[in-house]
């Protein structure tokens, strides 16, 4: 599959991407995961990105395009890719369009995961993430078997630094201002698949039907 997953923070992009990778071996490419790994490592990229992320603001487009320009060339993308958290701005979407045209790669759809704002807020404040493998948990609906320990890799399960109430509210504002316009962009491109994302299983079904896998 070659898809973009669009949707507010907490809409379930990461969860859906992980479910889809299991179907046909496509890779999940999450710019958020790449950036968090860079911050943890303390690399040049991480140093540049950290303050933006903590505040819930977007990392500059040039940095993101440098990352993605390289990432999409890697071998594992040949099996397909699920873009999770990218593109996030109109300039990123335009740069991606150019990049894919250059590489001769065609997208199958930009999937818009629609979720009511109350659900988003509830999900984000109760979400926990494994520091090591990125597995996603929820303290209410899907806690790890041992509190604070990842079922999959034994890593530490934590609340992300940008999941304080203040940063969450900032991320939602940034989403509404800068990322929501991508829905119109992909509608014009004839690529939009709009889905009700209250259930991740239903989203996966709708995508399978749409792309025929
Ligand atoms: P969520 O979708 O839950 O908000 P992500 O893990 O996708 O979180 O992203 C976390 C943070 O990483 C964002 O708030 C932003 O600072 C940065 N980030 C991730 N992807 C991008 C992107 N495509 N463009 C700019 N900043 C990004
Ligand atoms: Zn883990």
XYZ file of N, CA and C and ligand atoms in Angstrom:
667
model
N 0.836 -1.194 0.000
C 0.000 0.000 0.000
C 0.875 1.249 0.000
N 0.402 2.269 -0.673
C 1.129 3.550 -0.648
C 0.133 4.631 -0.250
N 0.103 4.907 1.048
C -0.947 5.766 1.596
C -0.394 6.872 2.466
N -1.153 7.959 2.506
C -0.936 8.997 3.507
C -2.049 8.840 4.535
N -1.700 8.899 5.814
C -2.725 8.894 6.859
C -2.824 10.294 7.432
N -3.986 10.898 7.250
C -4.223 12.253 7.748
C -5.170 12.176 8.935
N -5.016 13.100 9.866
C -5.950 13.122 10.988
C -5.313 13.829 12.161
N -6.138 14.317 13.060
C -5.666 15.059 14.222
C -4.766 14.171 15.084
N -3.949 14.784 15.956
C -3.239 13.987 16.957
C -4.274 13.148 17.699
N -3.986 11.871 17.910
C -4.932 11.028 18.631
C -6.025 10.431 17.765
N -5.998 10.693 16.457
C -7.032 10.129 15.586
C -6.807 8.637 15.344
N -5.607 8.165 15.656
C -5.326 6.735 15.501
C -4.457 6.407 14.300
N -3.732 7.404 13.773
C -2.887 7.163 12.592
C -1.849 6.061 12.867
N -1.199 6.163 14.023
C -0.152 5.193 14.359
C -0.711 3.787 14.540
N -1.849 3.699 15.215
C -2.479 2.394 15.448
C -2.891 1.761 14.127
N -3.530 2.546 13.274
C -3.979 2.038 11.977
C -2.771 1.642 11.120
N -1.728 2.470 11.132
C -0.533 2.163 10.336
C 0.050 0.818 10.773
N 0.133 0.603 12.090
C 0.703 -0.660 12.577
C -0.159 -1.848 12.147
N -1.481 -1.672 12.144
C -2.366 -2.762 11.703
C -2.167 -3.034 10.206
N -1.972 -1.982 9.427
C -1.822 -2.151 7.977
C -0.491 -2.809 7.608
N 0.573 -2.512 8.353
C 1.878 -3.118 8.017
C 1.786 -4.635 8.103
N 0.955 -5.121 9.015
C 0.826 -6.568 9.190
C 0.115 -7.222 8.006
N -0.596 -6.437 7.209
C -1.369 -7.010 6.104
C -0.503 -7.293 4.883
N 0.315 -6.336 4.483
C 1.078 -6.578 3.244
C 2.554 -6.192 3.316
N 3.052 -5.991 4.528
C 4.489 -5.709 4.648
C 4.898 -4.290 4.284
N 3.916 -3.405 4.074
C 4.265 -1.999 3.865
C 4.931 -1.473 5.140
N 5.793 -0.467 5.009
C 6.421 0.089 6.214
C 5.673 1.319 6.705
N 5.624 1.448 8.029
C 5.071 2.656 8.642
C 6.197 3.671 8.711
N 5.969 4.846 8.178
C 6.961 5.913 8.332
C 6.320 7.028 9.127
N 6.739 7.140 10.385
C 6.181 8.155 11.271
C 7.244 9.219 11.515
N 7.009 10.424 11.032
C 7.988 11.495 11.257
C 8.105 11.775 12.760
N 7.006 11.634 13.495
C 7.056 11.829 14.944
C 7.999 10.820 15.600
N 7.911 9.534 15.213
C 8.800 8.504 15.780
C 10.258 8.784 15.398
N 10.483 9.169 14.145
C 11.853 9.457 13.685
C 12.432 10.607 14.514
N 11.618 11.646 14.721
C 12.087 12.812 15.479
C 12.322 12.467 16.947
N 11.400 11.685 17.541
C 11.590 11.311 18.961
C 12.856 10.477 19.144
N 13.133 9.585 18.177
C 14.358 8.776 18.252
C 15.581 9.689 18.168
N 15.512 10.704 17.308
C 16.645 11.628 17.150
C 16.872 12.436 18.425
N 15.784 12.824 19.079
C 15.903 13.581 20.331
C 16.545 12.704 21.406
N 16.110 11.457 21.488
C 16.621 10.523 22.486
C 18.114 10.279 22.278
N 18.491 10.162 21.013
C 19.883 9.923 20.637
C 20.755 11.152 20.868
N 20.121 12.325 20.820
C 20.876 13.567 20.951
C 21.611 13.959 19.681
N 21.119 13.494 18.522
C 21.757 13.816 17.236
C 21.515 15.283 16.871
N 22.212 15.754 15.842
C 22.029 17.121 15.348
C 20.548 17.401 15.085
N 19.924 16.469 14.351
C 18.499 16.603 14.041
C 17.677 16.728 15.323
N 17.967 15.858 16.286
C 17.247 15.873 17.550
C 17.378 17.208 18.267
N 18.592 17.750 18.250
C 18.819 19.041 18.919
C 18.003 20.142 18.259
N 17.928 20.086 16.933
C 17.157 21.118 16.223
C 15.654 20.976 16.473
N 15.187 19.732 16.605
C 13.743 19.494 16.661
C 13.142 19.618 18.067
N 13.953 19.391 19.086
C 13.429 19.179 20.436
C 12.515 20.290 20.961
N 12.965 21.547 20.828
C 12.182 22.622 21.443
C 10.819 22.786 20.761
N 10.788 22.615 19.449
C 9.500 22.708 18.740
C 8.546 21.632 19.253
N 9.084 20.417 19.364
C 8.222 19.289 19.738
C 7.662 19.457 21.140
N 8.516 19.847 22.072
C 8.075 20.038 23.462
C 6.934 21.029 23.538
N 6.987 22.077 22.713
C 5.968 23.119 22.747
C 4.724 22.733 21.950
N 4.776 21.604 21.245
C 3.634 21.204 20.431
C 3.581 21.931 19.097
N 4.711 22.563 18.736
C 4.762 23.256 17.436
C 5.356 22.363 16.364
N 5.188 22.767 15.107
C 5.742 21.965 14.023
C 7.223 22.249 13.846
N 7.946 21.191 13.509
C 9.354 21.298 13.147
C 9.394 21.917 11.740
N 10.413 22.769 11.433
C 10.420 23.429 10.111
C 10.356 22.451 8.927
N 9.644 22.868 7.894
C 9.427 22.030 6.708
C 10.736 21.502 6.102
N 11.786 22.352 6.058
C 13.041 21.924 5.405
C 13.619 20.698 6.107
N 13.578 20.712 7.450
C 14.122 19.571 8.200
C 13.352 18.302 7.867
N 12.023 18.444 7.853
C 11.169 17.285 7.594
C 11.399 16.758 6.173
N 11.539 17.666 5.215
C 11.740 17.217 3.835
C 13.101 16.548 3.664
N 14.118 17.009 4.409
C 15.423 16.328 4.362
C 15.277 14.886 4.846
N 14.562 14.733 5.960
C 14.371 13.385 6.512
C 13.629 12.512 5.500
N 12.514 13.023 4.994
C 11.659 12.197 4.141
C 12.286 11.934 2.774
N 13.037 12.889 2.273
C 13.709 12.695 0.993
C 14.624 11.483 1.052
N 15.294 11.310 2.196
C 16.178 10.149 2.361
C 15.396 8.891 2.681
N 14.409 9.039 3.555
C 13.686 7.851 4.039
C 12.967 7.117 2.905
N 12.390 7.872 1.977
C 11.610 7.249 0.901
C 12.495 6.522 -0.121
N 13.808 6.779 -0.043
C 14.730 6.089 -0.951
C 15.152 4.730 -0.403
N 14.883 4.493 0.885
C 15.343 3.234 1.480
C 14.576 2.056 0.895
N 15.295 0.914 0.904
C 14.815 -0.285 0.224
C 13.455 -0.786 0.701
N 13.220 -0.690 2.012
C 11.981 -1.253 2.561
C 10.729 -0.555 2.027
N 10.881 0.637 1.465
C 9.717 1.351 0.935
C 9.173 0.706 -0.337
N 9.976 -0.153 -0.942
C 9.521 -0.810 -2.183
C 8.294 -1.670 -1.932
N 8.149 -2.179 -0.709
C 6.987 -3.005 -0.373
C 5.746 -2.148 -0.099
N 5.902 -0.830 -0.150
C 4.796 0.079 0.152
C 5.088 0.847 1.428
N 4.398 1.972 1.617
C 4.650 2.794 2.807
C 3.372 3.473 3.272
N 3.319 3.674 4.586
C 2.175 4.326 5.211
C 2.713 5.563 5.896
N 2.417 6.714 5.349
C 2.959 7.953 5.901
C 2.082 8.412 7.053
N 2.686 8.447 8.236
C 1.953 8.705 9.477
C 2.494 9.994 10.093
N 1.725 11.069 9.971
C 2.187 12.347 10.531
C 2.955 13.191 9.533
N 2.917 12.806 8.291
C 3.558 13.535 7.203
C 2.753 13.298 5.930
N 2.506 14.288 5.090
C 2.786 15.709 5.287
C 1.856 16.352 6.309
N 2.293 17.481 6.827
C 1.572 18.162 7.902
C 1.246 19.598 7.532
N 1.825 20.083 6.428
C 1.561 21.457 5.976
C 1.412 21.402 4.453
N 0.799 22.442 3.882
C 0.651 22.486 2.421
C 2.028 22.470 1.731
N 3.016 23.257 2.202
C 4.331 23.160 1.557
C 4.923 21.737 1.602
N 4.722 21.009 2.704
C 5.206 19.623 2.744
C 4.477 18.765 1.720
N 3.157 18.985 1.580
C 2.374 18.190 0.629
C 2.837 18.470 -0.792
N 3.140 19.726 -1.068
C 3.602 20.065 -2.414
C 4.986 19.488 -2.683
N 5.852 19.572 -1.680
C 7.200 19.002 -1.848
C 7.130 17.483 -2.018
N 6.222 16.844 -1.292
C 6.069 15.388 -1.416
C 5.589 15.020 -2.815
N 4.657 15.803 -3.326
C 4.112 15.528 -4.662
C 5.246 15.551 -5.702
N 6.106 16.556 -5.572
C 7.231 16.687 -6.491
C 8.206 15.514 -6.342
N 8.492 15.195 -5.089
C 9.434 14.108 -4.799
C 8.932 12.779 -5.379
N 7.658 12.474 -5.158
C 7.115 11.202 -5.641
C 7.086 11.166 -7.172
N 6.774 12.317 -7.787
C 6.763 12.379 -9.251
C 8.165 12.071 -9.781
N 9.174 12.635 -9.098
C 10.562 12.407 -9.507
C 10.937 10.939 -9.379
N 10.440 10.296 -8.320
C 10.771 8.892 -8.078
C 9.871 7.942 -8.874
N 8.863 8.511 -9.550
C 7.936 7.667 -10.311
C 7.037 6.828 -9.424
N 6.703 7.344 -8.249
C 5.835 6.602 -7.319
C 4.463 7.258 -7.266
N 3.405 6.428 -7.346
C 2.052 6.968 -7.281
C 1.375 6.607 -5.963
N 0.768 7.595 -5.321
C 0.014 7.327 -4.097
C -1.312 6.672 -4.458
N -1.825 5.832 -3.543
C -3.143 5.232 -3.769
C -4.247 6.052 -3.122
N -3.952 6.651 -1.984
C -4.966 7.469 -1.317
C -4.357 8.278 -0.179
N -5.033 9.356 0.158
C -4.764 10.090 1.390
C -6.001 9.846 2.251
N -5.815 9.119 3.338
C -6.949 8.702 4.154
C -7.142 9.698 5.292
N -8.312 10.302 5.347
C -8.591 11.253 6.421
C -9.343 10.574 7.556
N -8.683 10.445 8.715
C -9.289 9.798 9.881
C -10.059 10.850 10.685
N -11.378 10.779 10.580
C -12.253 11.734 11.261
C -12.664 11.266 12.643
N -12.371 12.057 13.662
C -12.767 11.699 15.035
C -13.250 12.955 15.752
N -14.377 12.874 16.500
C -14.855 14.052 17.232
C -13.829 14.552 18.250
N -13.786 15.873 18.455
C -12.804 16.509 19.322
C -12.788 15.957 20.758
N -13.979 15.628 21.314
C -14.017 15.108 22.703
C -13.262 13.788 22.782
N -13.438 12.958 21.748
C -12.774 11.652 21.746
C -11.259 11.837 21.673
N -10.843 12.792 20.838
C -9.416 13.090 20.671
C -8.791 13.500 22.005
N -9.441 14.427 22.690
C -8.902 14.926 23.960
C -8.778 13.801 24.974
N -9.805 12.980 25.052
C -9.797 11.873 25.989
C -8.665 10.895 25.644
N -8.533 10.581 24.357
C -7.495 9.634 23.947
C -6.091 10.145 24.249
N -5.873 11.435 23.998
C -4.514 11.960 24.160
C -4.082 12.032 25.617
N -5.027 12.365 26.503
C -4.619 12.489 27.901
C -4.424 11.111 28.535
N -5.011 10.071 27.959
C -4.866 8.738 28.559
C -3.879 7.870 27.763
N -3.280 8.430 26.715
C -2.363 7.656 25.867
C -0.995 7.510 26.532
N -0.389 6.354 26.374
C 0.989 6.119 26.828
C 1.741 5.448 25.682
N 3.056 5.712 25.608
C 3.840 5.230 24.471
C 5.107 4.545 24.970
N 5.525 3.463 24.318
C 6.793 2.812 24.669
C 7.935 3.655 24.124
N 8.865 4.004 25.020
C 10.030 4.816 24.641
C 10.897 4.119 23.608
N 10.908 2.777 23.650
C 11.843 2.047 22.791
C 11.250 1.662 21.445
N 10.030 1.078 21.431
C 9.522 0.571 20.147
C 8.347 1.394 19.622
N 7.855 2.355 20.389
C 6.771 3.202 19.895
C 5.384 2.586 20.048
N 5.285 1.402 20.660
C 3.967 0.773 20.852
C 3.070 1.741 21.637
N 1.781 1.736 21.277
C 0.855 2.689 21.878
C -0.091 1.975 22.838
N -0.255 2.524 24.033
C -1.170 1.970 25.028
C -2.143 3.043 25.471
N -3.146 2.622 26.255
C -4.085 3.581 26.824
C -4.374 3.144 28.248
N -4.188 4.061 29.204
C -4.336 3.659 30.603
C -5.719 3.118 30.914
N -6.741 3.572 30.156
C -8.098 3.093 30.439
C -8.446 1.862 29.602
N -8.266 1.957 28.273
C -8.814 0.905 27.417
C -7.800 -0.165 27.025
N -6.504 0.117 27.138
C -5.513 -0.849 26.661
C -4.187 -0.686 27.410
N -4.206 -0.953 28.732
C -2.962 -0.762 29.498
C -1.990 -1.917 29.235
N -0.664 -1.685 29.401
C 0.266 -2.813 29.312
C -0.009 -3.782 30.464
N 0.377 -5.056 30.294
C 0.077 -6.073 31.319
C 0.713 -5.694 32.655
N 1.964 -5.228 32.608
C 2.635 -4.731 33.816
C 2.732 -3.218 33.672
N 2.247 -2.493 34.676
C 2.220 -1.037 34.567
C 3.592 -0.458 34.227
N 3.625 0.370 33.186
C 4.870 1.055 32.840
C 5.868 0.230 32.040
N 5.512 -1.030 31.715
C 6.450 -1.889 30.978
C 5.804 -2.364 29.676
N 6.535 -2.201 28.553
C 5.977 -2.566 27.255
C 5.813 -4.081 27.108
N 4.614 -4.530 26.701
C 4.359 -5.961 26.480
C 5.266 -6.503 25.383
N 5.550 -5.666 24.383
C 6.237 -6.159 23.191
C 7.741 -6.230 23.364
N 8.340 -5.219 24.038
C 9.813 -5.186 24.053
C 10.383 -4.991 25.449
N 9.526 -4.845 26.464
C 10.052 -4.641 27.814
C 10.516 -3.213 28.084
N 10.371 -2.337 27.060
C 10.776 -0.932 27.220
C 9.875 -0.202 28.208
N 10.262 1.041 28.494
C 9.507 1.841 29.460
C 8.313 2.505 28.760
N 7.125 2.351 29.355
C 5.923 2.963 28.787
C 5.653 4.274 29.516
N 5.657 5.367 28.777
C 5.584 6.690 29.409
C 4.547 7.586 28.737
N 4.252 8.683 29.419
C 3.445 9.728 28.794
C 4.418 10.632 28.048
N 4.137 10.911 26.789
C 5.065 11.719 26.001
C 5.211 13.130 26.563
N 6.392 13.746 26.344
C 6.655 15.092 26.861
C 5.668 16.103 26.293
N 5.140 15.822 25.078
C 4.201 16.783 24.488
C 2.762 16.379 24.776
N 2.540 15.544 25.799
C 1.172 15.172 26.136
C 0.709 15.756 27.470
N 1.250 16.904 27.798
C 0.686 17.705 28.870
C -0.532 18.404 28.271
N -1.450 18.878 29.146
C -2.673 19.494 28.627
C -2.376 20.701 27.739
N -1.360 21.472 28.157
C -1.011 22.680 27.419
C -0.497 22.343 26.015
N 0.413 21.378 25.957
C 0.984 21.014 24.657
C -0.062 20.346 23.760
N -0.963 19.573 24.369
C -2.010 18.921 23.581
C -2.895 19.985 22.931
N -3.278 20.969 23.720
C -4.158 21.989 23.176
C -3.445 22.764 22.066
N -2.137 23.011 22.238
C -1.357 23.670 21.193
C -1.314 22.796 19.919
N -1.096 21.488 20.100
C -1.026 20.600 18.935
C -2.336 20.577 18.168
N -3.457 20.629 18.906
C -4.752 20.628 18.215
C -4.959 21.929 17.440
N -4.528 23.059 18.015
C -4.629 24.340 17.298
C -3.776 24.309 16.031
N -2.533 23.834 16.186
C -1.633 23.752 15.034
C -2.249 22.853 13.959
N -2.838 21.756 14.406
C -3.482 20.847 13.446
C -4.581 21.575 12.675
N -5.459 22.252 13.405
C -6.583 22.924 12.741
C -6.109 23.984 11.760
N -5.036 24.699 12.141
C -4.564 25.783 11.266
C -3.760 25.278 10.082
N -2.836 24.352 10.350
C -1.855 24.025 9.309
C -2.083 22.697 8.604
N -2.689 21.735 9.291
C -2.788 20.405 8.698
C -4.176 20.120 8.121
N -5.221 20.622 8.778
C -6.578 20.376 8.277
C -6.746 20.791 6.803
N -6.082 21.882 6.346
C -6.222 22.251 4.930
C -5.745 21.176 3.932
N -5.005 20.178 4.418
C -4.541 19.124 3.506
C -5.704 18.292 2.967
N -6.805 18.255 3.722
C -7.972 17.498 3.250
C -8.435 18.067 1.912
N -8.528 19.388 1.834
C -8.920 20.043 0.577
C -7.890 19.821 -0.523
N -6.620 19.856 -0.135
C -5.534 19.638 -1.100
C -5.678 18.261 -1.757
N -5.870 17.217 -0.939
C -5.940 15.864 -1.505
C -7.280 15.584 -2.169
N -8.296 16.325 -1.782
C -9.576 16.186 -2.477
C -9.386 16.653 -3.932
N -8.725 17.796 -4.074
C -8.454 18.322 -5.420
C -7.584 17.380 -6.236
N -6.674 16.697 -5.545
C -5.794 15.748 -6.236
C -6.536 14.461 -6.615
N -7.780 14.335 -6.119
C -8.556 13.119 -6.396
C -8.072 11.922 -5.590
N -7.435 12.169 -4.444
C -6.846 11.068 -3.661
C -7.527 10.852 -2.314
N -8.503 11.710 -1.979
C -9.033 11.685 -0.611
C -9.954 10.494 -0.340
N -9.700 9.806 0.767
C -10.624 8.789 1.279
C -10.975 9.214 2.701
N -12.232 9.621 2.898
C -12.658 10.148 4.182
C -13.299 9.015 4.990
N -12.803 8.752 6.208
C -13.377 7.660 6.998
C -13.708 8.107 8.422
N -14.749 7.493 8.973
C -15.077 7.715 10.372
C -14.113 6.867 11.189
N -13.297 7.516 12.038
C -12.198 6.803 12.690
C -12.455 6.548 14.170
N -13.723 6.478 14.564
C -14.003 6.174 15.962
C -13.512 4.752 16.276
N -13.576 3.845 15.270
C -13.017 2.502 15.462
C -11.882 2.250 14.475
N -10.698 1.888 14.991
C -9.544 1.634 14.127
C -9.779 0.420 13.225
N -10.511 -0.587 13.739
C -10.810 -1.766 12.916
C -11.608 -1.376 11.683
N -12.590 -0.487 11.879
C -13.425 -0.053 10.755
C -12.596 0.724 9.734
N -11.632 1.494 10.218
C -10.768 2.258 9.314
C -9.964 1.297 8.440
N -9.392 0.281 9.075
C -8.587 -0.699 8.333
C -9.447 -1.393 7.280
N -10.668 -1.769 7.648
C -11.580 -2.407 6.680
C -11.845 -1.496 5.488
N -12.141 -0.210 5.780
C -12.451 0.742 4.697
C -11.254 0.903 3.765
N -10.055 0.927 4.334
C -8.847 1.079 3.515
C -8.632 -0.166 2.659
N -8.796 -1.333 3.248
C -8.603 -2.585 2.488
C -9.541 -2.631 1.299
N -10.769 -2.235 1.547
C -11.770 -2.257 0.479
C -11.356 -1.277 -0.619
N -10.917 -0.087 -0.199
C -10.559 0.959 -1.155
C -9.383 0.564 -2.045
N -8.329 -0.009 -1.441
C -7.154 -0.346 -2.254
C -7.166 -1.787 -2.752
N -8.139 -2.583 -2.258
C -8.271 -3.944 -2.756
C -7.194 -4.909 -2.267
N -6.924 -4.907 -0.954
C -6.005 -5.921 -0.393
C -6.676 -6.681 0.763
P 0.755 13.482 16.934
O 0.255 13.103 15.564
O 0.256 12.584 17.990
O 0.631 14.929 17.255
P 3.503 12.934 16.099
O 4.192 11.839 16.798
O 3.089 12.725 14.690
O 2.305 13.326 17.030
O 4.401 14.262 16.134
C 4.945 14.777 17.335
C 5.621 16.110 17.055
O 6.688 15.936 16.114
C 4.740 17.194 16.433
O 4.019 17.896 17.397
C 5.782 18.059 15.724
O 6.483 18.880 16.621
C 6.765 17.043 15.203
N 6.408 16.555 13.842
C 6.082 15.286 13.493
N 5.829 15.185 12.172
C 5.999 16.431 11.659
C 5.880 17.000 10.364
N 5.522 16.261 9.292
N 6.126 18.337 10.219
C 6.490 19.093 11.269
N 6.616 18.627 12.521
C 6.382 17.310 12.734
Zn 8.137 -1.426 23.357
